[in-house]
Structures are given as structure tokens and as C-alpha cells.
XYZ file of C-alpha atoms in Angstrom:
550
model
C -1.659 -1.348 -19.937
C 2.276 -1.011 -20.545
C 4.122 1.955 -20.736
C 7.363 4.336 -21.286
C 7.535 7.016 -19.541
C 10.340 9.207 -20.986
C 12.124 12.623 -19.538
C 14.683 14.256 -21.364
C 16.653 10.864 -22.021
C 15.227 9.194 -19.296
C 13.075 6.389 -19.843
C 11.392 4.410 -17.287
C 8.962 1.260 -17.698
C 5.374 1.747 -15.639
C 2.587 -0.928 -15.855
C -0.526 0.572 -14.683
C -2.424 0.882 -12.632
C 0.077 1.578 -10.724
C 0.045 2.497 -7.149
C 0.699 6.651 -5.796
C 4.372 5.289 -4.435
C 5.526 3.374 -7.117
C 4.247 5.862 -9.591
C 6.322 8.489 -7.029
C 9.240 6.416 -7.749
C 8.925 5.510 -11.238
C 9.165 9.075 -12.104
C 11.866 9.996 -9.834
C 14.152 7.456 -11.515
C 13.375 10.232 -14.796
C 14.218 12.525 -12.607
C 11.080 14.234 -12.033
C 10.046 15.334 -8.661
C 6.515 17.105 -8.635
C 3.941 15.862 -6.493
C 1.538 15.757 -9.721
C 3.956 14.518 -12.732
C 3.535 15.028 -16.372
C 5.248 14.165 -18.548
C 6.052 12.339 -22.261
C 4.761 8.609 -23.018
C 7.455 7.423 -25.856
C 5.986 3.567 -25.875
C 1.896 1.973 -25.833
C 1.810 -1.639 -25.252
C -1.836 -2.308 -24.949
C -4.055 -5.386 -26.147
C -6.074 -4.912 -27.556
C -4.090 -1.383 -29.130
C -6.926 1.216 -28.857
C -4.942 3.277 -26.580
C -2.287 3.405 -29.087
C -2.902 7.088 -29.569
C -0.598 7.726 -26.055
C 2.197 7.586 -27.821
C 4.352 11.346 -28.184
C 1.268 12.728 -25.678
C 2.413 14.764 -23.141
C 0.229 14.110 -19.999
C -0.282 13.564 -16.794
C 0.704 10.732 -15.390
C -2.572 10.805 -11.819
C -5.160 11.197 -14.904
C -3.507 8.566 -17.187
C -2.993 6.014 -13.922
C -6.572 7.221 -13.194
C -7.929 6.114 -16.383
C -5.738 3.345 -16.596
C -7.586 1.625 -12.643
C -10.646 3.173 -14.483
C -10.459 0.701 -17.414
C -8.565 -2.552 -14.933
C -12.705 -2.151 -13.501
C -13.965 -2.571 -16.905
C -15.213 -5.758 -18.510
C -12.916 -6.303 -22.292
C -16.197 -5.679 -24.082
C -16.183 -1.964 -21.770
C -12.853 -1.278 -23.002
C -13.433 -1.661 -26.493
C -15.761 0.448 -26.182
C -14.273 2.887 -25.505
C -11.115 2.980 -26.778
C -13.578 2.172 -30.486
C -15.298 5.122 -29.768
C -12.151 7.289 -28.687
C -10.628 6.467 -31.432
C -13.093 7.292 -34.186
C -13.831 10.392 -32.296
C -10.559 11.370 -31.582
C -10.763 12.152 -27.946
C -7.096 12.981 -26.615
C -7.556 14.801 -23.287
C -7.322 12.935 -20.176
C -10.347 15.036 -18.508
C -12.412 13.435 -21.281
C -11.357 10.046 -22.359
C -11.827 9.301 -17.731
C -15.165 10.575 -18.502
C -15.891 8.690 -20.583
C -15.443 5.188 -18.862
C -18.349 6.676 -16.994
C -21.173 7.914 -19.869
C -21.343 4.139 -21.727
C -24.618 4.458 -21.556
C -25.899 4.544 -25.198
C -22.569 2.932 -26.927
C -23.356 -0.385 -28.103
C -19.982 -2.044 -30.275
C -21.288 -5.063 -32.474
C -18.469 -7.893 -33.783
C -20.966 -10.459 -34.099
C -24.513 -10.131 -36.160
C -25.484 -13.856 -36.317
C -28.162 -14.015 -33.637
C -30.800 -11.162 -34.044
C -31.917 -11.375 -30.433
C -27.841 -11.722 -28.478
C -28.502 -8.024 -30.551
C -30.907 -7.281 -29.191
C -30.377 -7.991 -25.785
C -26.570 -6.524 -26.320
C -28.075 -3.255 -27.375
C -31.399 -3.411 -24.669
C -28.628 -4.185 -22.235
C -26.102 -1.184 -23.290
C -28.729 1.345 -23.113
C -30.813 0.243 -20.173
C -28.050 -1.379 -18.329
C -29.865 -3.681 -16.732
C -33.451 -5.866 -17.702
C -35.268 -8.222 -14.909
C -36.052 -11.982 -16.174
C -40.044 -11.232 -16.265
C -39.469 -8.756 -19.423
C -36.338 -10.812 -20.387
C -39.344 -13.333 -21.273
C -41.749 -11.348 -22.825
C -38.980 -9.090 -24.946
C -38.688 -9.550 -29.175
C -34.937 -8.641 -28.966
C -34.647 -9.414 -32.513
C -37.507 -6.374 -32.940
C -35.505 -4.601 -31.120
C -32.323 -4.821 -32.567
C -34.156 -3.805 -36.197
C -35.822 -1.010 -34.520
C -32.708 1.209 -33.498
C -30.814 -0.385 -37.148
C -34.400 1.243 -38.794
C -33.643 4.062 -36.583
C -29.923 4.714 -38.754
C -27.640 5.442 -35.726
C -25.090 3.116 -36.230
C -22.001 3.430 -38.042
C -19.311 0.938 -39.548
C -16.183 0.831 -38.950
C -12.995 -2.096 -39.330
C -13.462 -2.614 -35.214
C -17.256 -3.708 -35.891
C -20.473 -1.160 -35.373
C -20.584 1.088 -33.513
C -24.224 2.356 -32.202
C -25.353 5.525 -30.663
C -28.746 5.155 -28.191
C -28.884 8.382 -26.933
C -24.882 8.634 -25.595
C -23.958 11.803 -23.485
C -20.867 12.208 -22.265
C -21.156 12.946 -18.841
C -18.599 15.285 -16.780
C -18.027 12.954 -13.459
C -14.151 14.601 -13.274
C -13.926 18.172 -13.424
C -10.530 18.028 -14.380
C -8.378 18.424 -11.153
C -10.162 16.495 -8.547
C -10.970 12.705 -8.477
C -13.681 10.789 -8.399
C -14.285 8.220 -5.723
C -13.526 4.886 -7.657
C -13.049 2.068 -5.150
C -10.374 -0.129 -7.514
C -8.894 -2.523 -4.493
C -12.144 -3.379 -2.674
C -10.733 -6.519 -1.322
C -7.801 -4.743 -0.432
C -9.700 -1.020 1.043
C -11.021 -0.824 4.990
C -12.340 2.394 4.512
C -13.011 6.132 2.471
C -11.985 9.371 3.610
C -13.729 12.415 1.555
C -12.115 15.941 2.292
C -12.636 18.575 0.568
C -10.817 22.292 0.725
C -12.832 26.004 1.245
C -13.996 26.569 -1.990
C -15.890 22.972 -2.363
C -13.824 20.040 -4.061
C -13.665 17.325 -2.633
C -10.898 14.322 -2.760
C -11.464 10.353 -1.203
C -8.430 8.726 0.258
C -8.890 4.983 0.303
C -7.276 4.074 3.830
C -4.624 2.047 4.364
C -3.035 5.039 2.912
C 0.491 6.645 2.323
C 2.605 9.867 2.504
C 2.689 10.014 -1.052
C -1.051 9.266 -1.411
C -1.887 11.861 0.735
C 0.326 14.150 -0.907
C -1.316 13.378 -4.467
C -5.045 14.605 -2.342
C -3.709 17.929 -1.049
C -1.716 18.536 -4.678
C -4.951 18.269 -5.777
C -6.857 20.285 -3.505
C -4.455 22.659 -3.460
C -3.548 22.855 0.438
C -0.624 22.582 2.491
C -1.928 19.685 5.519
C -3.998 18.214 6.247
C -5.669 20.315 8.810
C -6.904 23.165 5.950
C -9.506 20.498 4.739
C -12.509 19.388 5.700
C -13.787 16.140 6.932
C -16.926 15.504 5.448
C -17.197 11.798 5.364
C -16.139 8.184 6.228
C -17.401 5.666 4.509
C -16.845 2.220 6.146
C -15.879 -0.711 3.101
C -15.231 -2.867 5.458
C -14.380 -2.875 9.255
C -16.928 -4.028 11.835
C -19.113 -1.514 13.318
C -18.526 -2.012 16.679
C -14.436 -1.444 16.422
C -15.120 2.104 15.756
C -16.546 4.927 16.401
C -19.990 6.100 14.045
C -18.447 7.903 10.719
C -19.882 11.668 12.330
C -18.068 10.881 15.168
C -14.996 10.176 13.342
C -15.516 12.888 11.312
C -15.050 15.160 13.940
C -12.368 13.206 16.144
C -10.026 13.408 12.788
C -11.293 17.365 11.756
C -7.538 18.563 11.757
C -5.835 15.765 13.148
C -3.017 14.212 10.942
C -2.023 12.309 13.933
C -5.105 10.377 14.883
C -5.832 9.511 11.051
C -2.324 8.138 11.057
C -3.602 6.196 13.728
C -6.710 5.464 12.504
C -4.295 4.677 8.622
C -1.876 2.108 10.507
C -4.991 0.278 11.614
C -6.537 -0.022 8.690
C -3.829 -1.010 7.177
C -3.151 -4.211 10.150
C -6.470 -5.301 9.272
C -6.818 -5.135 5.476
C -6.324 -8.351 4.345
C -8.515 -9.728 7.138
C -11.600 -11.876 5.601
C -14.954 -11.418 7.486
C -14.225 -14.418 9.758
C -11.127 -12.752 10.754
C -12.943 -9.417 11.523
C -15.503 -10.736 13.346
C -13.020 -11.746 15.073
C -11.045 -9.536 15.979
C -14.427 -7.278 16.821
C -15.133 -10.055 19.644
C -11.264 -9.742 21.284
C -11.723 -5.812 20.972
C -15.083 -5.880 22.736
C -13.508 -8.729 25.322
C -10.310 -6.295 26.077
C -12.848 -3.013 26.457
C -11.875 -1.089 23.541
C -12.369 1.391 20.869
C -9.106 2.883 20.664
C -7.340 2.565 17.076
C -3.809 1.628 18.605
C -5.127 -1.142 20.773
C -6.871 -2.151 18.143
C -4.096 -2.403 15.966
C -1.911 -3.997 18.438
C -4.871 -6.711 19.120
C -5.301 -7.369 15.535
C -1.579 -8.256 14.876
C -1.412 -11.125 17.694
C -5.158 -11.924 17.016
C -3.351 -15.163 17.447
C -2.769 -15.282 21.451
C -6.638 -15.471 21.275
C -9.067 -17.861 21.423
C -12.674 -17.091 20.617
C -15.470 -19.204 19.736
C -18.173 -17.219 19.303
C -22.259 -18.404 21.132
C -20.698 -19.996 23.285
C -21.641 -18.411 26.649
C -21.158 -20.468 29.698
C -18.686 -22.594 31.447
C -20.880 -25.240 30.511
C -21.242 -24.637 26.742
C -17.243 -24.238 26.173
C -16.755 -27.747 28.258
C -19.125 -29.197 25.625
C -17.403 -27.993 22.989
C -14.157 -29.090 24.605
C -14.368 -32.159 25.054
C -16.801 -32.834 21.946
C -16.201 -30.719 19.837
C -12.351 -30.245 20.500
C -11.710 -33.331 20.946
C -9.457 -32.236 24.614
C -9.383 -35.854 25.767
C -10.586 -39.360 24.919
C -14.129 -40.271 26.685
C -16.258 -43.263 26.282
C -19.740 -42.068 24.675
C -21.143 -43.972 27.443
C -19.880 -41.884 30.413
C -20.415 -37.847 28.202
C -23.692 -37.961 30.417
C -21.268 -37.353 33.941
C -18.965 -35.096 32.751
C -19.001 -31.757 34.903
C -18.314 -29.862 31.457
C -18.117 -26.480 33.661
C -15.070 -28.028 35.344
C -13.589 -28.306 33.150
C -14.048 -25.600 31.166
C -12.901 -23.829 33.806
C -9.789 -25.808 34.585
C -8.782 -25.063 31.034
C -9.776 -21.366 31.070
C -7.422 -21.573 34.610
C -4.245 -23.328 33.164
C -3.470 -22.068 30.084
C -5.584 -18.239 30.000
C -4.423 -15.339 31.756
C -7.907 -13.439 31.596
C -11.179 -14.570 29.745
C -14.850 -14.672 30.201
C -18.444 -14.268 27.983
C -19.088 -11.390 25.617
C -22.921 -10.949 24.457
C -20.627 -12.672 21.073
C -19.375 -15.927 22.796
C -16.115 -16.520 24.486
C -13.103 -14.957 24.560
C -9.999 -16.264 25.950
C -6.038 -14.569 25.796
C -3.009 -15.701 26.918
C -1.894 -12.288 28.406
C -3.465 -9.899 31.013
C -5.742 -7.594 29.508
C -3.977 -4.634 30.155
C -1.101 -5.491 27.958
C -3.161 -4.792 24.717
C -3.722 -1.070 25.906
C -0.278 -0.004 26.344
C 0.635 0.266 22.205
C 0.463 4.085 21.038
C 1.041 3.917 16.952
C 4.820 3.625 18.012
C 5.255 1.689 14.196
C 2.707 3.911 12.554
C 3.895 5.251 9.716
C 3.147 9.566 9.045
C 1.268 10.431 6.848
C 2.581 13.962 6.906
C 6.123 15.151 7.941
C 5.085 16.841 11.173
C 7.732 19.475 12.721
C 8.689 17.139 15.719
C 12.094 18.962 17.105
C 15.113 16.498 16.001
C 18.706 16.141 16.459
C 20.619 14.032 13.565
C 22.547 10.550 14.785
C 24.310 7.947 12.594
C 25.788 4.730 12.283
C 28.685 4.121 10.342
C 29.782 0.818 8.359
C 32.369 -0.414 6.509
C 31.846 -0.186 1.900
C 33.474 -2.803 -0.002
C 32.702 -2.588 -4.255
C 33.209 -4.716 -7.041
C 33.982 -3.798 -10.239
C 33.090 -5.800 -13.468
C 33.604 -4.463 -17.924
C 32.058 -6.569 -19.870
C 30.725 -8.813 -17.771
C 34.365 -10.259 -15.839
C 35.229 -9.334 -12.260
C 37.834 -6.212 -12.848
C 39.150 -5.666 -9.198
C 37.568 -5.048 -5.434
C 37.535 -1.927 -4.468
C 37.271 -0.326 -1.022
C 36.680 2.868 1.535
C 39.538 4.724 0.079
C 39.236 3.747 -4.005
C 34.997 3.832 -3.702
C 35.126 8.019 -2.733
C 35.802 8.667 -6.288
C 32.328 6.994 -7.138
C 30.424 8.965 -4.277
C 28.690 11.111 -5.792
C 26.938 8.318 -8.150
C 26.875 5.370 -4.727
C 24.937 8.293 -3.932
C 22.191 8.781 -6.527
C 21.916 5.152 -6.815
C 20.997 5.064 -3.082
C 18.355 7.560 -3.743
C 16.312 5.719 -6.451
C 16.450 2.458 -4.930
C 12.965 0.806 -4.269
C 10.995 2.728 -2.203
C 13.319 4.768 0.363
C 13.404 7.344 -0.225
C 9.152 7.635 -0.653
C 8.836 6.004 2.399
C 8.419 8.922 5.250
C 10.110 6.931 8.313
C 12.839 5.841 5.466
C 14.004 2.130 6.833
C 12.776 2.280 10.197
C 9.011 1.127 8.231
C 10.691 -2.273 8.869
C 11.500 -1.799 12.443
C 9.361 -4.081 14.242
C 11.496 -4.380 17.507
C 11.328 -2.169 20.447
C 8.579 0.012 20.717
C 11.242 2.757 22.811
C 13.753 2.987 20.256
C 11.000 2.839 17.069
C 9.386 5.933 19.088
C 12.550 7.757 19.285
C 13.738 7.006 15.917
C 11.607 8.922 13.741
C 13.423 8.241 10.229
C 16.295 6.099 9.120
C 17.667 6.129 5.488
C 20.908 4.978 4.434
C 24.043 7.325 2.780
C 27.186 6.681 1.898
C 29.754 9.665 3.632
C 33.763 10.787 2.676
C 35.027 10.157 5.559
C 39.365 11.287 5.771
C 39.253 10.540 2.173
C 37.457 7.225 3.030
C 34.454 6.221 1.983
C 31.404 4.982 4.421
C 28.180 3.235 4.668
C 25.665 5.497 7.004
C 22.466 5.015 8.487
C 20.917 9.081 9.681
C 18.787 9.069 11.879
C 16.847 11.846 12.897
C 15.476 11.266 17.224
C 13.472 13.943 18.942
C 14.911 11.656 22.086
C 18.564 10.294 23.258
C 18.875 6.719 22.653
C 20.141 4.616 25.472
C 23.014 2.080 25.379
C 20.788 -0.760 24.956
C 18.747 1.608 22.181
C 21.763 2.210 20.410
C 23.208 -1.331 20.542
C 18.943 -3.044 18.641
C 19.476 -0.110 16.460
C 23.045 -1.121 15.405
C 21.767 -5.370 15.189
C 18.321 -3.416 13.080
C 20.850 -1.999 10.965
C 23.215 -4.990 10.050
C 20.484 -6.807 9.138
C 19.309 -4.712 6.913
C 23.052 -4.259 5.433
C 23.393 -8.447 5.157
C 19.218 -9.420 4.990
C 17.531 -6.888 3.829
C 17.967 -3.847 2.171
C 21.588 -4.305 1.332
C 20.592 -7.464 0.172
C 18.851 -5.740 -2.771
C 21.173 -2.841 -3.185
C 24.493 -5.143 -3.835
C 23.121 -6.715 -6.674
C 21.951 -3.552 -8.820
C 24.373 -1.915 -10.730
C 25.811 1.110 -10.488
C 27.485 2.622 -14.027
C 30.681 4.352 -14.570
C 33.454 5.184 -17.381
C 34.880 2.660 -15.836
C 31.960 -0.080 -16.188
C 29.580 -1.552 -13.412
C 30.234 -1.051 -9.658
C 29.183 -3.267 -7.156
C 28.445 -1.852 -3.992
C 27.919 -3.765 -0.341
C 27.258 -2.679 2.855
C 27.993 -5.242 4.434
C 31.426 -6.626 5.408
C 33.564 -9.165 7.540
C 36.317 -7.909 7.705
C 37.296 -8.412 10.978
C 37.937 -4.529 12.364
C 34.812 -3.351 11.438
C 31.539 -3.600 13.000
C 28.636 -0.579 12.950
C 29.758 2.211 14.310
C 28.406 5.271 16.525
C 30.127 9.075 15.456
C 31.919 8.196 19.170
C 33.405 5.032 17.906
C 34.625 5.840 14.788
C 36.881 8.529 15.950
C 38.284 6.241 18.754
C 38.897 3.936 16.265
C 40.507 6.225 13.962
C 42.191 7.457 17.112
C 44.295 3.984 18.336
C 45.607 3.427 13.948
C 41.821 1.522 12.709
C 43.260 -0.895 14.858
C 40.217 -1.774 17.252
C 37.988 -4.606 17.220
C 34.107 -3.438 17.982
């Protein structure tokens, strides 16, 4: 389903279902900052157009998005039943529409009556949901269809015949908190259920993000994760051996958003793993001897450093695998019985592996010492709540350049002094840039360098700042500890890369509309006198007549 949302004179097109972060960004584009947004739907594109009645309605966007998630998981037939029934009965309220998607038992929509047996089977399945092969072979579906028609529970419509066989609307959604619904089972790793003191229940589908967390807290009417009650964690795809039992996890996660953050990071790292890779991860973690979320996250990111062979439990078996299956070297079959397979395995382990050994599941070898896989402390994890860590602001500065276009033709190049007139428009464009403001760590979400830098720099957001009448690009960082010169150098390199090939590359391609024309602003410049500077370095350049090269 595609819609156009409207707030005042601003509109944005949204394809539903959308992630919570995507929804938050789209709402921000039309000036809505509410965690649980409400706005008007000005257009609906839907095939077939059963949900056109949403046009000009003011709805909760979270409810509409959940409805879209439910519809997205339905068959085309089920969606037609929902659309036709809601249209015919005048259901317009989001709560009722959501509950309707859970209440289809007993409702049928018939569009082809040419085969009585097929019609009867359709009616039977819609009423009873399932049928065994034995019962199916004995059932007279033609007679069953005639019986239902004779009872007069049919309504003839332009879309077909709507049949009611004891339909009842169930209240699965109470209008406050959403029921559990996993619409991306291939990506969802675990589901955490959270309650407030009133007993209202909500769900976090891990991996998640701060946008989804904020919405869950809003619906539960709690200010922080610690105010909720964790009453269950459903494991969807993780091997049980790499995490505590659900009961233990409920107790250990109770009120501890930091532990949940690290668990969520682990889920994010393995969310694309298939079953085979999950099993390999479990063996690697078992060999390292860890169940810590941070360790498993690090192991998962470096799983290709592990040589893993299930069901191989001795050097002899490993040696035979190397020679006969892996083709370690060519050997005449006549000589195979005389090879010291255990010796081959020991030589291979000693020459190519830092650590190796056998666990109950099989053989595991590593390129690095085991302790190196137990040193990560979650420095790169994205926050699920904005915490109260004492921070100070640290900024990096760089030169800006702009290009003004009118009627598609280049008008002039604008430099720092000219760009100062457009500070407000440029800053607004930055704040609307895709997802950067929604990520709690800003551009640090994409940082994968030095762990010490990642631990010290809590967040980093692009900005612009007028300094002595000239507009500069700024990376505004929140740091919890002072940075060393080497760490500043690495942060500079990261920001330089983001300006030239990352965030800045996308930003400079999007127009900023002004009265004079379309303005394109680049954070990256090849000017000889300008690089990425700290505040002290910028002051020094100003004091030296702006001629020093960094």
C-alpha cells in the first residue's frame, strides 16, 4: 500500500509497511515530531482499491502501519475479504480494521461459482480453517455449499458473494498496545515482551532500534525501559547454547537497558545468518568458552577467521578430511593407508592456527588467540535509550562550497561568505537528511574504526556554523572522555571520508530550494588551505591570515 501523508501544506509519499525509523523520518519531513504521529491521508494507491476509503481520513500512522504489516502477511484472497467486508459494513476505525485481520474465520468471498466442489471447499476452510486428507476424501463439498446457500447467509455484491458462517469480531488489539506479530521471521532473532504496571503488554522485535523502543515506551506510557517489566523473551532463531535460558534472561535484563543494548547488537550482527552459519557461530562461541553478548557479537563479525568442522573429533579424523576431502595435497590412493593422518592434522594446526581443539560438536581452529575474541566491550553498539552519560562537545570544522542553479542551469559558485546567507535553509536540509538524526549516535552509527574512539565519541552529527560571517561545515560530537591526538586524527579521517564518499556524497546531490534557485552544498572541498580542523586549529588559521596549510 502506498499513501500520501499530509500535514498543513507539506506532503510525503510513504510505502507501507515501513520500519519505525523510516516512518519517523517521513513524519519529520512534513513537520511532525510526535513519537506516535497522527496525520491526514490525502492519497491512497492500492490494487485492488479496497482501502481507498482511507483518503482524507486522519489516522494514527502507527496503527495504519501495523494494519499494513498485517495485510502484507496475508494472501490476496484474505486481503480481498478484509477490503470487501470493511467496505460493505462501513468499518473505518483503525482499531476495528486491525481486529478484522485477526477475525476472518467464518467469512468467505466467492467470485467463481462454476465448480461446486471448489466453492464448498472454500467455504469449509474459511469456517474450519483446516481439513485432514482423510476427511477431505470423504466430504461432499458440493452438498456443503448448497447447505450454506440454503441457510441464506449470503450477500450478493459487485465484488462477489460475501458469506457469513458465524463470523465474530475478536478484540485482539485493544487500541493501546499492539499484539505480537512477527512479519519478518527471516530477520527477527528474538522477541522481548514488556509490560507496564497496569498489565498492558508490548513487544520489541530484536534487532530493534531507538525509534521502535520510543514507540513501545510511549504506548506503555513509561518514560524509560527500567519502568517496564520484562516478562518474556522468545528465542526465534538463535542456537540455545549461545545465550542464557529465557527465564534467566528475563531476570538479567530487568530494567537494564545497557544489557538489552548489547543483546540487541548481537541480534543485529547475526540477523542475516542462516541455520548453518548460526550453528558455526555456536561452535565458535563454545570453543572460545563464552556466552557474553559482546563476545558473541565480536565472534560473529569475525566468523571467517574460524575453521569449523562439525562431527570431526580427533586429529586422525581431521587429517583424513584434509587429505581425502579438502585435497590438501595430491596423493596416490595406494599410499593412503600409510599416511599419518593425525600427524598431518597436528602439523596443519601448528602451522596455520593460533588456537585449535575439539569440542563435543566437532573441531574448531582460530587464526588468533582465544583471548582476543573476548576483549570487545560493545563500543560500537547503537543506544536504545539516550542516557545521561556526562559529555562535552567536541567539534571538527571544514570548508563548504555551494552551487546555485536556476532553471536547471548553473548560475554561480558560492563560497563560505555567500553561503552564510543560507545558513537556516542548509541546517534544515541537514536535519531532514535520511536517518542521520534518527540514529542515536548519528554518523557514529557507521564508524567501524578504533574501539577507543568509538567508546569516547558517543555521537556525531553534521551541522553548519557561521563563524565571523562565513559558513563552515561542522561535525558536532559528544565525547565522554578527552581524545588523544591519534584519536582526533582517526576521527578526522572518518569525517573526511563521510564528507567525500559517505553522508556528504548523498547530501550534495539533493537540492535545497531557495528564492534564488536550487542550492547544492558540498561539505568536501579540495581547496589547498583547508582540511578538517579542530577549534584550536581553526583559530590558529584565522590568526595567521588563513594561509596555513593543514
